[in-house]
Short mmCIF file of C-alpha atoms in Angstrom, two decimals:
data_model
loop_
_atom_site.label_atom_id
_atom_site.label_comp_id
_atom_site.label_asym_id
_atom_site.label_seq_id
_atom_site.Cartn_x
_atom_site.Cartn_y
_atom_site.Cartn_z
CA UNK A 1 3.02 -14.01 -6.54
CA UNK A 2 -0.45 -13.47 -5.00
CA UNK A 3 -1.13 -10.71 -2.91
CA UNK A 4 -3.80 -9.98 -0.04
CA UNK A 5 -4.10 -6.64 1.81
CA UNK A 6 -5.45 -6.81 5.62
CA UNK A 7 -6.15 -4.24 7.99
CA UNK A 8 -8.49 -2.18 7.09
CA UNK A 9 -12.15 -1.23 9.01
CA UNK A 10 -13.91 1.77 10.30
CA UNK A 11 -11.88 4.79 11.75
CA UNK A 12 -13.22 8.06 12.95
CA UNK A 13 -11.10 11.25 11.07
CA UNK A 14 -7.98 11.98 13.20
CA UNK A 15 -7.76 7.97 13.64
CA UNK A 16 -4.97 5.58 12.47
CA UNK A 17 -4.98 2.43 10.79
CA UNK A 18 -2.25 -0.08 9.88
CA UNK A 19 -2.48 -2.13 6.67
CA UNK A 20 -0.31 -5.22 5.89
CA UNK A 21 -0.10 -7.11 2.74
CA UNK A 22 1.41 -10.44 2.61
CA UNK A 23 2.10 -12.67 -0.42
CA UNK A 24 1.75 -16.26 -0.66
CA UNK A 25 3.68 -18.76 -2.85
CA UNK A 26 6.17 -17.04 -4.23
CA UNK A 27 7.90 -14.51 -2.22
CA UNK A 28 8.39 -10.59 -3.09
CA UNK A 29 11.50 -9.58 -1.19
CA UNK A 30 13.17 -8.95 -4.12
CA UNK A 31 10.52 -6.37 -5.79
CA UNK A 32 9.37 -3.01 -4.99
CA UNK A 33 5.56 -2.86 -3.77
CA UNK A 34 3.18 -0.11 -3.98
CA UNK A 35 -0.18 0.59 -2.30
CA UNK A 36 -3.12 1.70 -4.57
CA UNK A 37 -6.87 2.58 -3.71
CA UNK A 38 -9.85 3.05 -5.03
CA UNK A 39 -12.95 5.31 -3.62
CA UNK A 40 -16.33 5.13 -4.56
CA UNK A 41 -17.03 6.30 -8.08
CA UNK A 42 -13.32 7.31 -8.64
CA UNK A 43 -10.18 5.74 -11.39
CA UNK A 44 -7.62 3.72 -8.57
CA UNK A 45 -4.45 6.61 -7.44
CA UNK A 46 -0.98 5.67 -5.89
CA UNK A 47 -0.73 5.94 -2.70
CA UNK A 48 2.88 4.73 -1.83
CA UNK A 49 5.72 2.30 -2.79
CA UNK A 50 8.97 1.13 -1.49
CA UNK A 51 11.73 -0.58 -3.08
CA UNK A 52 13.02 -4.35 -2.71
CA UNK A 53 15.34 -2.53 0.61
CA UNK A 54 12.92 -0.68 1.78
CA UNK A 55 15.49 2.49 1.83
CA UNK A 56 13.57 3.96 -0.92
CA UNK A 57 10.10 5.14 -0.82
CA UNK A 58 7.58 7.78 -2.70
CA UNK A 59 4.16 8.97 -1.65
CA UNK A 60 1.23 10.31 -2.97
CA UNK A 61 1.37 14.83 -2.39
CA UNK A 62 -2.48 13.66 -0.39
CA UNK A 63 -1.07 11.59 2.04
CA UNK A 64 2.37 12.91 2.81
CA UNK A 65 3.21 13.16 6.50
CA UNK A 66 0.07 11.35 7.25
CA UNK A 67 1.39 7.71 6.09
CA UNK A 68 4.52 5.55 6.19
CA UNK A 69 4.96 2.92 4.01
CA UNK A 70 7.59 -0.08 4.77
CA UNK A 71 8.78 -3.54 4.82
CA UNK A 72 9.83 -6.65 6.78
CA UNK A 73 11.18 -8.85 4.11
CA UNK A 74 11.97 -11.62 6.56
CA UNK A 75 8.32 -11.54 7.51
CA UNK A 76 7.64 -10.94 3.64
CA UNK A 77 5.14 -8.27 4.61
CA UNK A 78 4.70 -4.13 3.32
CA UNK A 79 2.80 -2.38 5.62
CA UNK A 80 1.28 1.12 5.55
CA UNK A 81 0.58 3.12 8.59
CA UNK A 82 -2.06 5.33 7.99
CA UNK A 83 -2.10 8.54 10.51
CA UNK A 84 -4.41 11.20 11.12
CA UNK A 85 -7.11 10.36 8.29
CA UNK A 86 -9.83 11.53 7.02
CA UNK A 87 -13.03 10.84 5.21
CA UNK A 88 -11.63 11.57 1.62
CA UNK A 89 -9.01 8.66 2.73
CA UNK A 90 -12.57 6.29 2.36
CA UNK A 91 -11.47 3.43 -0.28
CA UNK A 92 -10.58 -0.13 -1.13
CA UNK A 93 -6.64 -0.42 -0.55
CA UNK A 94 -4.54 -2.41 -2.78
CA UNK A 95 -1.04 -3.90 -2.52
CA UNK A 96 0.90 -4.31 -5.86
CA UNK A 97 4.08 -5.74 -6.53
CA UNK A 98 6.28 -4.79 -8.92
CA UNK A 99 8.52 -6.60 -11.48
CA UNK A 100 11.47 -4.29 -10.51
CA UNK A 101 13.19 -4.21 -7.59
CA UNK A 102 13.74 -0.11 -7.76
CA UNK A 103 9.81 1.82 -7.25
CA UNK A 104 8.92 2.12 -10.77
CA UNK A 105 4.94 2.16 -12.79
CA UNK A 106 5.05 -1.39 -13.73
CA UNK A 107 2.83 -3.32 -11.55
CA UNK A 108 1.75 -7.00 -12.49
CA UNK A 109 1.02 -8.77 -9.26
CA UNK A 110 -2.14 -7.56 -7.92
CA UNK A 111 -4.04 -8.72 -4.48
CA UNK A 112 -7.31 -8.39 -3.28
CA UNK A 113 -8.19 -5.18 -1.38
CA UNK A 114 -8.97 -4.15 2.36
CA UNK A 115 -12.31 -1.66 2.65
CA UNK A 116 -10.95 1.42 4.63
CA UNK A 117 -13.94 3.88 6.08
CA UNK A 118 -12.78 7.17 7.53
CA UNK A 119 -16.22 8.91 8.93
CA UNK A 120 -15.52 12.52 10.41
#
């Protein structure tokens, strides 16, 4: 399965931004997916993840009630709208697929990130 995260650019705080992530090849309909990202200087955090469903999902305690993560398996996409951000939202976003279908820590299937700049 390979991965690649889209969406992100510059936002001014209060802004919103939708990510999508997309795999090619192989499909992931049947596996949970998580978001990641990484700031400058910091270890990569959770952010979200749904399961295969999409009637399942957990979120980092920073960005609950600000962003919804969720799916469109006949599209084979996850998205993650991103609401009212800020500037310590600033980081590379990941997409991660899982090899469960339930949300769960074990993440093999990595793609390449989208740069997301919040400036307040």
């Amino acid at each position: 399965v390979q991965l690649q995260a889209s969406g992100g650019g510059l936002v001014q705080a209060g802004g919103s931004l939708r990510l999508s992530c997309a795999s090619s090849g192989r499909t992931f309909t049947n596996n949970a997916v998580g978001w990641f990202r990484q700031a400058p200087g910091k270890e990569r955090e959770f952010v979200a993840a749904i399961n295969w469903r999409g009637d399942s999902t957990k979120y980092a305690d920073s960005v609950k009630g600000r962003f919804t993560i969720s799916r469109d398996n006949a599209a084979n996409r996850v998205y993650l709208q991103m609401n009212n951000l800020k500037p310590d939202d600033t980081a590379v976003y990941y997409c991660a697929a899982s090899v469960t279908a339930s949300i769960s820590d074990n993440y093999r299937y990595w793609g390449q990130g989208t740069l997301v700049t919040v400036s307040s």
